Amino acid sequence: QVQLVESGGGLVQPGGSLRLSCAASGSIFSPYTMAWYRQYTGQERERVALFTSDWRTDYADSVKGRFPISKDHAKNTLYLQMTSLKPEATAVYYCNARLRGSDSWGQGTQVTVSS
């Protein structure tokens, strides 16, 4: 497994932006599939954005066009740029790395969208 550490969460007003970062413990981007998930209180985690090892991306319908996912190979870091935030984005966000069915998770970072 790899070690993942998220950062960048916090409190933001509706309409604002945040950038989440996920620092990995090594060069994991190939052949790993990387993703961001979020978890609402009392619910299962849901995938928000995906970045495959062959550079394809995929997004949940609720965030398409607003939450671009990106990665910096030199820094071994995955990002989620969150824009036009809505209160329903309030959740704990997790970074995920998957290889051959084996998952690694970060500790999560809280995002709260509120006025």
Backbone as ProteinMPNN parsed JSONL, in Angstrom:
{"seq_chain_A": "QVQLVESGGGLVQPGGSLRLSCAASGSIFSPYTMAWYRQYTGQERERVALFTSDWRTDYADSVKGRFPISKDHAKNTLYLQMTSLKPEATAVYYCNARLRGSDSWGQGTQVTVSS", "coords_chain_A": {"N_chain_A": [[0.822, -1.191, 0.0], [0.238, 2.333, -0.429], [1.088, 5.487, 1.067], [-1.093, 8.109, 1.759], [-1.793, 11.534, 2.014], [-4.076, 13.929, 2.681], [-4.873, 17.408, 2.205], [-5.977, 20.844, 2.537], [-8.67, 21.23, 2.954], [-11.491, 22.94, 4.524], [-13.411, 25.75, 5.757], [-15.684, 27.385, 3.708], [-17.416, 29.921, 1.9], [-20.604, 29.705, 0.197], [-20.343, 29.437, -3.326], [-17.669, 29.894, -3.349], [-14.184, 28.769, -3.587], [-11.984, 25.942, -3.27], [-8.876, 24.201, -3.058], [-8.03, 20.923, -2.981], [-5.41, 18.805, -1.891], [-3.44, 15.858, -2.387], [-0.91, 14.177, -1.157], [1.38, 11.759, -2.096], [3.228, 8.82, -1.09], [5.277, 8.222, -2.806], [6.175, 7.485, -6.216], [3.386, 6.999, -7.543], [1.583, 7.259, -9.555], [1.516, 5.917, -11.922], [1.225, 2.54, -12.269], [-1.233, 3.273, -11.045], [-4.71, 3.949, -10.467], [-6.121, 6.961, -9.619], [-8.193, 8.744, -7.347], [-10.763, 10.951, -6.095], [-12.917, 10.838, -3.368], [-15.96, 11.406, -1.547], [-17.599, 11.659, 1.602], [-20.642, 11.803, 3.134], [-22.094, 12.51, 6.305], [-22.994, 9.618, 7.94], [-23.371, 8.196, 5.614], [-22.351, 6.165, 2.763], [-19.138, 6.284, 1.131], [-18.745, 8.211, -1.818], [-17.728, 8.376, -5.194], [-16.079, 11.142, -6.543], [-14.311, 12.221, -8.452], [-12.103, 10.94, -10.962], [-8.929, 9.708, -11.992], [-7.32, 8.013, -14.327], [-4.647, 5.58, -14.9], [-3.921, 5.819, -17.507], [-4.381, 8.411, -18.137], [-7.034, 9.239, -18.401], [-10.029, 10.944, -17.398], [-12.818, 11.108, -15.152], [-16.006, 12.1, -13.929], [-18.348, 12.662, -11.26], [-21.763, 13.369, -11.926], [-22.741, 15.544, -10.508], [-20.62, 17.259, -10.114], [-19.392, 17.835, -12.469], [-17.556, 19.893, -14.623], [-17.005, 21.696, -12.635], [-15.227, 20.749, -10.668], [-12.342, 20.112, -11.386], [-9.945, 17.492, -11.743], [-6.509, 16.884, -11.174], [-2.971, 16.167, -11.595], [0.362, 16.196, -10.342], [3.224, 14.983, -11.365], [5.886, 15.357, -10.659], [5.753, 16.214, -8.069], [4.419, 14.162, -6.902], [1.67, 14.392, -6.318], [-1.825, 14.673, -6.081], [-4.606, 16.582, -7.142], [-7.664, 18.353, -6.39], [-9.526, 20.718, -7.675], [-11.89, 22.733, -6.464], [-14.653, 24.471, -7.383], [-17.185, 27.08, -7.484], [-18.652, 26.351, -5.189], [-21.173, 24.582, -3.399], [-23.546, 24.336, -0.682], [-24.236, 21.632, -0.412], [-21.917, 20.297, -0.97], [-20.597, 19.907, 1.324], [-18.712, 17.768, 3.216], [-16.6, 14.969, 4.131], [-13.614, 14.613, 2.444], [-11.818, 12.232, 0.597], [-8.753, 10.87, -0.535], [-7.874, 8.421, -2.924], [-6.068, 5.551, -3.934], [-5.77, 3.072, -6.315], [-4.821, -0.178, -7.202], [-4.821, -2.992, -9.064], [-7.179, -3.869, -7.783], [-6.667, -3.383, -5.129], [-6.976, -1.1, -2.516], [-5.81, 2.065, -1.323], [-6.117, 4.555, 1.172], [-6.382, 7.984, 2.155], [-6.436, 10.016, 5.159], [-8.52, 11.735, 5.111], [-10.136, 14.915, 4.578], [-11.896, 17.644, 5.87], [-14.472, 19.401, 4.316], [-16.386, 22.259, 4.425], [-19.15, 24.003, 3.434], [-20.587, 26.929, 3.862], [-22.479, 29.805, 4.828]], "CA_chain_A": [[0.0, 0.0, 0.0], [0.924, 3.616, -0.433], [0.621, 6.428, 2.068], [-1.713, 9.276, 1.143], [-2.102, 12.575, 2.987], [-4.866, 15.014, 2.099], [-4.865, 18.718, 2.838], [-6.658, 21.873, 1.765], [-10.06, 21.415, 3.328], [-11.772, 24.064, 5.402], [-14.713, 26.402, 5.679], [-15.757, 28.322, 2.592], [-18.785, 30.383, 1.638], [-21.182, 29.244, -1.085], [-19.79, 30.129, -4.475], [-16.226, 29.987, -3.22], [-13.335, 27.718, -4.136], [-10.94, 25.305, -2.462], [-8.091, 23.195, -3.76], [-7.572, 19.82, -2.153], [-4.177, 18.153, -2.326], [-3.189, 14.519, -1.876], [0.503, 13.863, -1.326], [1.613, 10.319, -2.058], [4.53, 8.439, -0.55], [6.156, 7.723, -3.847], [5.675, 7.693, -7.565], [2.315, 6.017, -7.626], [0.564, 7.608, -10.53], [1.469, 4.872, -12.931], [-0.042, 2.318, -12.971], [-2.393, 3.438, -10.174], [-5.843, 4.827, -10.723], [-6.274, 7.866, -8.493], [-9.545, 9.293, -7.299], [-11.286, 11.643, -4.921], [-14.226, 10.421, -2.884], [-16.457, 12.163, -0.404], [-18.513, 10.912, 2.468], [-21.552, 12.563, 3.976], [-22.308, 11.879, 7.605], [-23.936, 8.506, 7.954], [-23.544, 7.59, 4.289], [-21.155, 5.559, 2.184], [-18.325, 7.153, 0.282], [-19.093, 8.261, -3.234], [-16.625, 8.889, -5.99], [-16.283, 12.485, -7.074], [-13.505, 12.398, -9.66], [-11.214, 9.809, -11.198], [-7.831, 9.934, -12.933], [-6.772, 6.689, -14.575], [-3.22, 5.519, -15.191], [-3.702, 6.23, -18.893], [-4.684, 9.837, -18.237], [-8.452, 9.558, -18.589], [-10.711, 11.457, -16.212], [-14.259, 10.881, -15.075], [-16.554, 12.897, -12.841], [-19.747, 12.539, -10.877], [-22.58, 14.374, -12.627], [-22.969, 16.706, -9.656], [-19.45, 18.14, -10.055], [-18.825, 18.028, -13.803], [-17.331, 21.273, -15.016], [-16.689, 22.555, -11.484], [-14.209, 20.144, -9.809], [-11.332, 19.419, -12.189], [-8.922, 16.703, -11.071], [-5.226, 16.995, -11.861], [-1.878, 15.575, -10.833], [1.71, 16.699, -10.586], [4.104, 13.826, -11.196], [7.135, 15.751, -10.001], [5.474, 16.347, -6.637], [3.631, 13.004, -6.461], [0.508, 14.996, -5.683], [-3.1, 14.718, -6.785], [-5.371, 17.758, -6.741], [-9.059, 18.533, -6.769], [-9.871, 22.128, -7.63], [-13.327, 22.798, -6.243], [-15.135, 25.82, -7.662], [-18.637, 27.297, -7.386], [-19.063, 25.391, -4.166], [-22.529, 24.64, -2.878], [-23.621, 23.73, 0.656], [-24.3, 20.169, -0.49], [-20.569, 19.748, -1.096], [-20.07, 19.699, 2.671], [-18.438, 16.347, 3.422], [-15.182, 14.639, 4.275], [-13.077, 14.217, 1.145], [-10.747, 11.253, 0.72], [-7.946, 10.501, -1.689], [-7.82, 6.972, -3.098], [-5.178, 4.982, -4.952], [-6.182, 1.69, -6.548], [-3.972, -0.977, -8.08], [-5.239, -4.4, -9.113], [-8.235, -4.123, -6.818], [-6.241, -3.048, -3.77], [-7.182, 0.324, -2.258], [-5.181, 2.827, -0.252], [-6.911, 5.754, 1.474], [-5.867, 8.979, 3.069], [-7.19, 10.164, 6.408], [-9.671, 12.585, 4.839], [-10.098, 16.335, 4.928], [-13.262, 18.158, 5.973], [-14.873, 20.579, 3.552], [-17.656, 22.789, 4.89], [-19.607, 25.134, 2.624], [-21.626, 27.558, 4.669], [-22.364, 31.251, 4.991]], "C_chain_A": [[0.865, 1.253, 0.0], [0.324, 4.497, 0.652], [0.116, 7.674, 1.361], [-2.082, 10.27, 2.235], [-2.817, 13.724, 2.283], [-4.669, 16.308, 2.883], [-5.683, 19.675, 1.976], [-8.114, 22.079, 2.092], [-10.234, 22.624, 4.239], [-13.171, 24.577, 5.227], [-14.691, 27.436, 4.558], [-17.215, 28.715, 2.383], [-19.307, 29.81, 0.324], [-20.681, 30.103, -2.234], [-18.279, 30.231, -4.462], [-15.501, 28.779, -3.8], [-12.378, 27.189, -3.08], [-10.155, 24.379, -3.378], [-7.605, 22.159, -2.754], [-6.314, 19.209, -2.762], [-4.061, 16.786, -1.678], [-1.742, 14.177, -2.181], [0.711, 12.369, -1.141], [3.048, 10.02, -1.646], [5.479, 7.886, -1.587], [5.542, 7.983, -5.192], [4.616, 6.643, -7.864], [1.388, 6.22, -8.795], [0.497, 6.633, -11.694], [1.983, 3.59, -12.314], [-1.304, 2.486, -12.119], [-3.497, 4.258, -10.836], [-6.053, 5.649, -9.47], [-7.659, 8.483, -8.522], [-9.768, 10.095, -6.027], [-12.682, 11.109, -4.635], [-14.678, 11.419, -1.825], [-17.47, 11.318, 0.348], [-19.322, 11.875, 3.304], [-21.757, 11.794, 5.272], [-23.36, 10.783, 7.497], [-24.147, 7.818, 6.616], [-22.229, 6.969, 3.814], [-20.383, 6.576, 1.339], [-18.794, 7.077, -1.162], [-17.938, 8.88, -4.004], [-17.005, 10.222, -6.621], [-15.566, 12.647, -8.41], [-12.451, 11.309, -9.726], [-10.16, 10.197, -12.212], [-7.155, 8.588, -13.15], [-5.277, 6.76, -14.901], [-2.906, 5.905, -16.628], [-4.291, 7.608, -19.175], [-6.122, 10.159, -18.628], [-9.033, 10.066, -17.278], [-12.201, 11.16, -16.294], [-14.773, 11.595, -13.832], [-17.979, 12.479, -12.516], [-20.533, 13.662, -11.556], [-22.699, 15.665, -11.818], [-21.809, 17.692, -9.649], [-18.834, 18.407, -11.423], [-18.724, 19.507, -14.152], [-16.944, 22.195, -13.875], [-15.525, 22.045, -10.642], [-13.149, 19.42, -10.663], [-10.291, 18.711, -11.328], [-7.629, 16.818, -11.876], [-4.145, 16.352, -11.012], [-0.55, 16.164, -11.275], [2.676, 15.554, -10.31], [5.366, 14.181, -10.426], [6.958, 15.824, -8.491], [4.728, 15.148, -6.072], [2.36, 13.449, -5.742], [-0.679, 15.029, -6.632], [-3.877, 15.91, -6.262], [-6.837, 17.635, -7.121], [-9.366, 20.013, -6.58], [-11.385, 22.236, -7.566], [-13.776, 24.237, -6.421], [-16.658, 25.871, -7.585], [-19.249, 26.362, -6.347], [-20.474, 25.669, -3.652], [-22.572, 23.988, -1.497], [-23.654, 22.202, 0.626], [-22.951, 19.515, -0.759], [-19.934, 19.497, 0.264], [-19.952, 18.211, 2.96], [-16.975, 16.194, 3.8], [-14.71, 14.079, 2.94], [-11.843, 13.345, 1.352], [-10.041, 11.055, -0.614], [-7.831, 8.981, -1.728], [-6.811, 6.618, -4.189], [-5.528, 3.506, -5.094], [-5.243, 1.027, -7.546], [-4.389, -2.428, -7.958], [-6.208, -4.745, -7.988], [-7.886, -3.808, -5.383], [-6.292, -1.534, -3.582], [-6.309, 0.845, -1.125], [-5.967, 4.118, -0.085], [-6.11, 6.711, 2.335], [-6.778, 9.099, 4.271], [-8.433, 11.034, 6.232], [-9.448, 14.034, 5.257], [-11.512, 16.895, 4.853], [-13.426, 19.398, 5.108], [-16.254, 21.0, 4.029], [-17.992, 24.037, 4.077], [-20.804, 25.75, 3.331], [-21.391, 29.057, 4.73], [-22.421, 31.619, 6.466]], "O_chain_A": [[2.038, 1.236, 0.371], [-0.803, 4.279, 1.096], [0.784, 8.228, 0.488], [-2.626, 9.884, 3.269], [-2.256, 14.395, 1.417], [-4.341, 16.292, 4.07], [-6.035, 19.363, 0.839], [-8.741, 23.002, 1.57], [-9.263, 23.247, 4.667], [-14.018, 23.921, 4.621], [-13.78, 28.26, 4.478], [-18.128, 27.936, 2.657], [-18.522, 29.471, -0.562], [-20.605, 31.328, -2.132], [-17.673, 30.615, -5.462], [-16.104, 27.897, -4.411], [-12.012, 27.886, -2.133], [-10.691, 23.841, -4.346], [-6.876, 22.47, -1.812], [-6.176, 19.112, -3.981], [-4.527, 16.578, -0.558], [-1.389, 13.917, -3.331], [0.271, 11.788, -0.149], [3.953, 10.835, -1.822], [6.402, 7.144, -1.248], [4.501, 8.631, -5.295], [4.907, 5.556, -8.365], [0.481, 5.414, -9.005], [-0.525, 6.561, -12.376], [3.127, 3.57, -11.86], [-2.339, 1.901, -12.437], [-3.238, 5.141, -11.653], [-6.151, 5.098, -8.373], [-8.227, 8.716, -9.589], [-9.062, 9.939, -5.031], [-13.508, 10.951, -5.534], [-13.874, 12.177, -1.281], [-18.096, 10.407, -0.193], [-18.778, 12.661, 4.08], [-21.607, 10.573, 5.316], [-24.472, 11.01, 7.019], [-25.011, 6.949, 6.495], [-21.16, 7.209, 4.375], [-20.927, 7.589, 0.9], [-19.185, 6.019, -1.655], [-17.263, 9.789, -3.521], [-18.101, 10.394, -7.154], [-16.14, 13.147, -9.378], [-11.969, 10.819, -8.705], [-10.439, 10.917, -13.171], [-6.487, 8.078, -12.25], [-4.721, 7.832, -15.142], [-1.775, 6.273, -16.945], [-4.652, 7.924, -20.309], [-6.394, 11.247, -19.136], [-8.596, 9.679, -16.194], [-12.759, 10.985, -17.378], [-14.079, 11.689, -12.819], [-18.718, 12.006, -13.379], [-20.023, 14.768, -11.736], [-22.753, 16.755, -12.388], [-21.976, 18.837, -9.229], [-17.847, 19.136, -11.52], [-19.68, 20.267, -13.995], [-16.591, 23.352, -14.106], [-14.884, 22.842, -9.957], [-13.096, 18.191, -10.636], [-9.818, 19.248, -10.326], [-7.653, 16.847, -13.106], [-4.372, 16.028, -9.846], [-0.373, 16.57, -12.424], [2.917, 15.201, -9.155], [5.854, 13.382, -9.627], [7.882, 15.536, -7.73], [4.432, 15.119, -4.877], [2.026, 12.928, -4.677], [-0.557, 15.363, -7.811], [-3.817, 16.22, -5.072], [-7.2, 16.911, -8.048], [-9.452, 20.498, -5.452], [-12.08, 21.87, -8.515], [-13.331, 25.124, -5.693], [-17.331, 24.84, -7.617], [-20.237, 25.676, -6.608], [-20.897, 26.815, -3.497], [-21.712, 23.166, -1.179], [-23.152, 21.553, 1.543], [-22.858, 18.287, -0.772], [-18.843, 18.931, 0.343], [-20.944, 17.482, 2.954], [-16.211, 17.159, 3.79], [-15.335, 13.18, 2.378], [-10.957, 13.655, 2.149], [-10.663, 11.073, -1.676], [-7.705, 8.333, -0.688], [-6.715, 7.288, -5.216], [-5.575, 2.776, -4.104], [-4.915, 1.592, -8.59], [-4.318, -3.019, -6.881], [-6.076, -5.776, -7.328], [-8.731, -3.953, -4.499], [-5.73, -0.779, -4.376], [-6.096, 0.174, -0.115], [-6.428, 4.707, -1.063], [-5.272, 6.3, 3.138], [-7.769, 8.378, 4.391], [-9.3, 11.066, 7.105], [-8.673, 14.326, 6.167], [-12.236, 16.649, 3.888], [-12.616, 20.323, 5.165], [-17.185, 20.195, 4.038], [-17.222, 24.997, 4.036], [-21.886, 25.166, 3.386], [-20.253, 29.523, 4.69], [-22.341, 32.798, 6.812]]}, "name": "protein", "num_of_chains": 1, "seq": "QVQLVESGGGLVQPGGSLRLSCAASGSIFSPYTMAWYRQYTGQERERVALFTSDWRTDYADSVKGRFPISKDHAKNTLYLQMTSLKPEATAVYYCNARLRGSDSWGQGTQVTVSS"}
